[in-house]
Coordinates of C-alpha atoms in Angstrom, one line a residue:
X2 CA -4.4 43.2 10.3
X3 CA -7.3 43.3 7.0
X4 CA -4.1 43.4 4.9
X5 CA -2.7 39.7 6.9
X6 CA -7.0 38.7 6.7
X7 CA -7.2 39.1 2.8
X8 CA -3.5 37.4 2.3
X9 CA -4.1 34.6 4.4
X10 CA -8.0 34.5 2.6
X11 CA -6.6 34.6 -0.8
X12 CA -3.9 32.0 -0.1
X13 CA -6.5 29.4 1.1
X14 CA -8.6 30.4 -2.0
X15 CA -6.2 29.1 -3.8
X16 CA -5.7 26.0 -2.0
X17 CA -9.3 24.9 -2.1
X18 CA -9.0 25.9 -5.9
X19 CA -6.4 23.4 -6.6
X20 CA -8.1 21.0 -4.5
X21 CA -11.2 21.4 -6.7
X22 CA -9.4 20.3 -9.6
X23 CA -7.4 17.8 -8.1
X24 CA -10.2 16.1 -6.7
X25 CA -12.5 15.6 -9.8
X26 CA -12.6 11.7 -10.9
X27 CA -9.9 11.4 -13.9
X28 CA -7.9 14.7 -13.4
X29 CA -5.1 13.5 -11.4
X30 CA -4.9 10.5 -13.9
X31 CA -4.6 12.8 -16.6
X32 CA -2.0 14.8 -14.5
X33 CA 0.5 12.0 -14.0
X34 CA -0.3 11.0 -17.7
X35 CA 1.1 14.4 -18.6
X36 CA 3.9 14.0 -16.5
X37 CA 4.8 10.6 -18.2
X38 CA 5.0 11.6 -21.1
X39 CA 0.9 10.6 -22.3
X40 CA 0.4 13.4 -25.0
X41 CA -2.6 12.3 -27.1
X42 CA -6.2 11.6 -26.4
X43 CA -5.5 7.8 -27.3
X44 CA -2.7 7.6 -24.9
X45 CA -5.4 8.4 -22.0
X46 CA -7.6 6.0 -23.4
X47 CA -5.4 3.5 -23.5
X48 CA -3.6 3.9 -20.4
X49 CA -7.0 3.8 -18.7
X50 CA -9.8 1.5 -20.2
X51 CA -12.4 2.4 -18.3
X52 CA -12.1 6.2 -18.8
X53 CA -14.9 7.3 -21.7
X54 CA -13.8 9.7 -24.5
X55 CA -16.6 11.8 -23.3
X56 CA -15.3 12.6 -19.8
X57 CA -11.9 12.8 -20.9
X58 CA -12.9 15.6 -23.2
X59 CA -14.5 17.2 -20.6
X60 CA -11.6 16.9 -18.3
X61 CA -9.2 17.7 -20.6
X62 CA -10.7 21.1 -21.3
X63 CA -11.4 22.2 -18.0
X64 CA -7.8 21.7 -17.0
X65 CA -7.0 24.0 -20.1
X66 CA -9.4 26.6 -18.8
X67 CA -7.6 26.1 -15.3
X68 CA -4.4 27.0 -17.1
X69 CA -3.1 23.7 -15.8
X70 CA -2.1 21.9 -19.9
X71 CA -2.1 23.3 -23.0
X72 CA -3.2 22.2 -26.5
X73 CA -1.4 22.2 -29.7
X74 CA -3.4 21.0 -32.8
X75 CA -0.7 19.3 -34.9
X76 CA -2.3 18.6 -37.8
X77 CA -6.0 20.3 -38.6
X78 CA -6.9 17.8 -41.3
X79 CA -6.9 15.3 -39.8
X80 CA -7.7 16.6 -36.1
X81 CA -4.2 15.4 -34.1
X82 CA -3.8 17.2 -31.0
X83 CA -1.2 16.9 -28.1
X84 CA -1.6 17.9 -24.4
X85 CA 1.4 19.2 -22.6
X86 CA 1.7 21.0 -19.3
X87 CA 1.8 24.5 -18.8
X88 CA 4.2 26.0 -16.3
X89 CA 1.4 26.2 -13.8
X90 CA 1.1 22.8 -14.3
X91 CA 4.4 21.3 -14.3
X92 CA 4.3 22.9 -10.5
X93 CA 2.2 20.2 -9.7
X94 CA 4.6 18.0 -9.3
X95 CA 5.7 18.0 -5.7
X96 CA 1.9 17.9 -4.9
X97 CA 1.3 14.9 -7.0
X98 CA 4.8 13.3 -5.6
X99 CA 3.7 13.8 -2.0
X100 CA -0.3 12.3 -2.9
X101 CA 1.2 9.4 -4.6
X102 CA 3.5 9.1 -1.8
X103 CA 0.6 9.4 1.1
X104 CA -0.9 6.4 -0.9
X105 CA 1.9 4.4 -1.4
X106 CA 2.2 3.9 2.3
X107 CA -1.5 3.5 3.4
X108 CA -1.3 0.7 0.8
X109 CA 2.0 -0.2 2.1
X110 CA 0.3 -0.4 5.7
X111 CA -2.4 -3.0 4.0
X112 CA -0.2 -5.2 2.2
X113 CA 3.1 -4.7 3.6
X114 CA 5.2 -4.8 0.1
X115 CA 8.3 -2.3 1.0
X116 CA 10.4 -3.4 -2.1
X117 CA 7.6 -2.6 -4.2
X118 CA 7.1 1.1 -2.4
X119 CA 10.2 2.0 -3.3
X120 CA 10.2 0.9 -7.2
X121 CA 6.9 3.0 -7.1
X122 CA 8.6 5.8 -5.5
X123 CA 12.1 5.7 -8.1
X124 CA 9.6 5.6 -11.0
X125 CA 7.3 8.6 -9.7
X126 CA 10.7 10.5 -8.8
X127 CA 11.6 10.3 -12.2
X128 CA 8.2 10.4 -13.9
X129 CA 7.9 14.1 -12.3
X130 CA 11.4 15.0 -12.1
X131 CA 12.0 15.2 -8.8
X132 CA 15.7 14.7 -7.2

């Protein structure tokens, strides 16, 4: 039974834990970005205007301390980076599907646009590789 009580403990640990990242302003942004193929600090920036370089700095490098993207400085003169997922990260995927997807139809219940739930739905599917 204090085996089952620390299992079951740990596993909602880690729930709330991904919850905690997920749920900061930016980071599920940043997610999806990753999963479309957004790689460089400008490609944020410029997929979402009203995102500072500031936060997205900040984000950015607690989701490498969560182990969630990685790094890789391509060139150290003149500073170019790229931000990939790690494997951790890439299991986000059927999280992220089924959020999008829970949004897609409580906007769906508001404005009542099926054909344009599932265009949204094909592109997700194939942003994060899901059959």
């Amino acid at each position: 039974m204090i085996q089952e009580d620390y299992y079951c403990n740990a596993l909602y640990q880690a729930i709330d834990d991904t919850f905690s990242y997920l749920r900061k302003k930016w980071n599920i942004q940043i997610i999806k970005g990753l999963f479309c193929e957004c790689k460089h600090f400008k490609d944020f920036l410029e997929l979402h205007p009203t995102l500072s370089s500031k936060v997205l700095s900040e984000r950015l490098k607690e989701l490498e301390q969560e182990g969630i993207l990685e790094k890789t400085v391509l060139n150290t003169a003149s500073g170019q980076t790229e931000y990939h997922l790690t494997e951790k990260g890439l299991r986000l995927n059927k999280i992220m599907f089924e959020l999008f997807n829970f949004a897609l139809d409580e906007v769906e219940i508001k404005n009542g646009d099926f054909k344009q739930k599932d265009e949204s739905k094909k592109k997700l599917r194939a942003c994060l590789n899901i059959k």
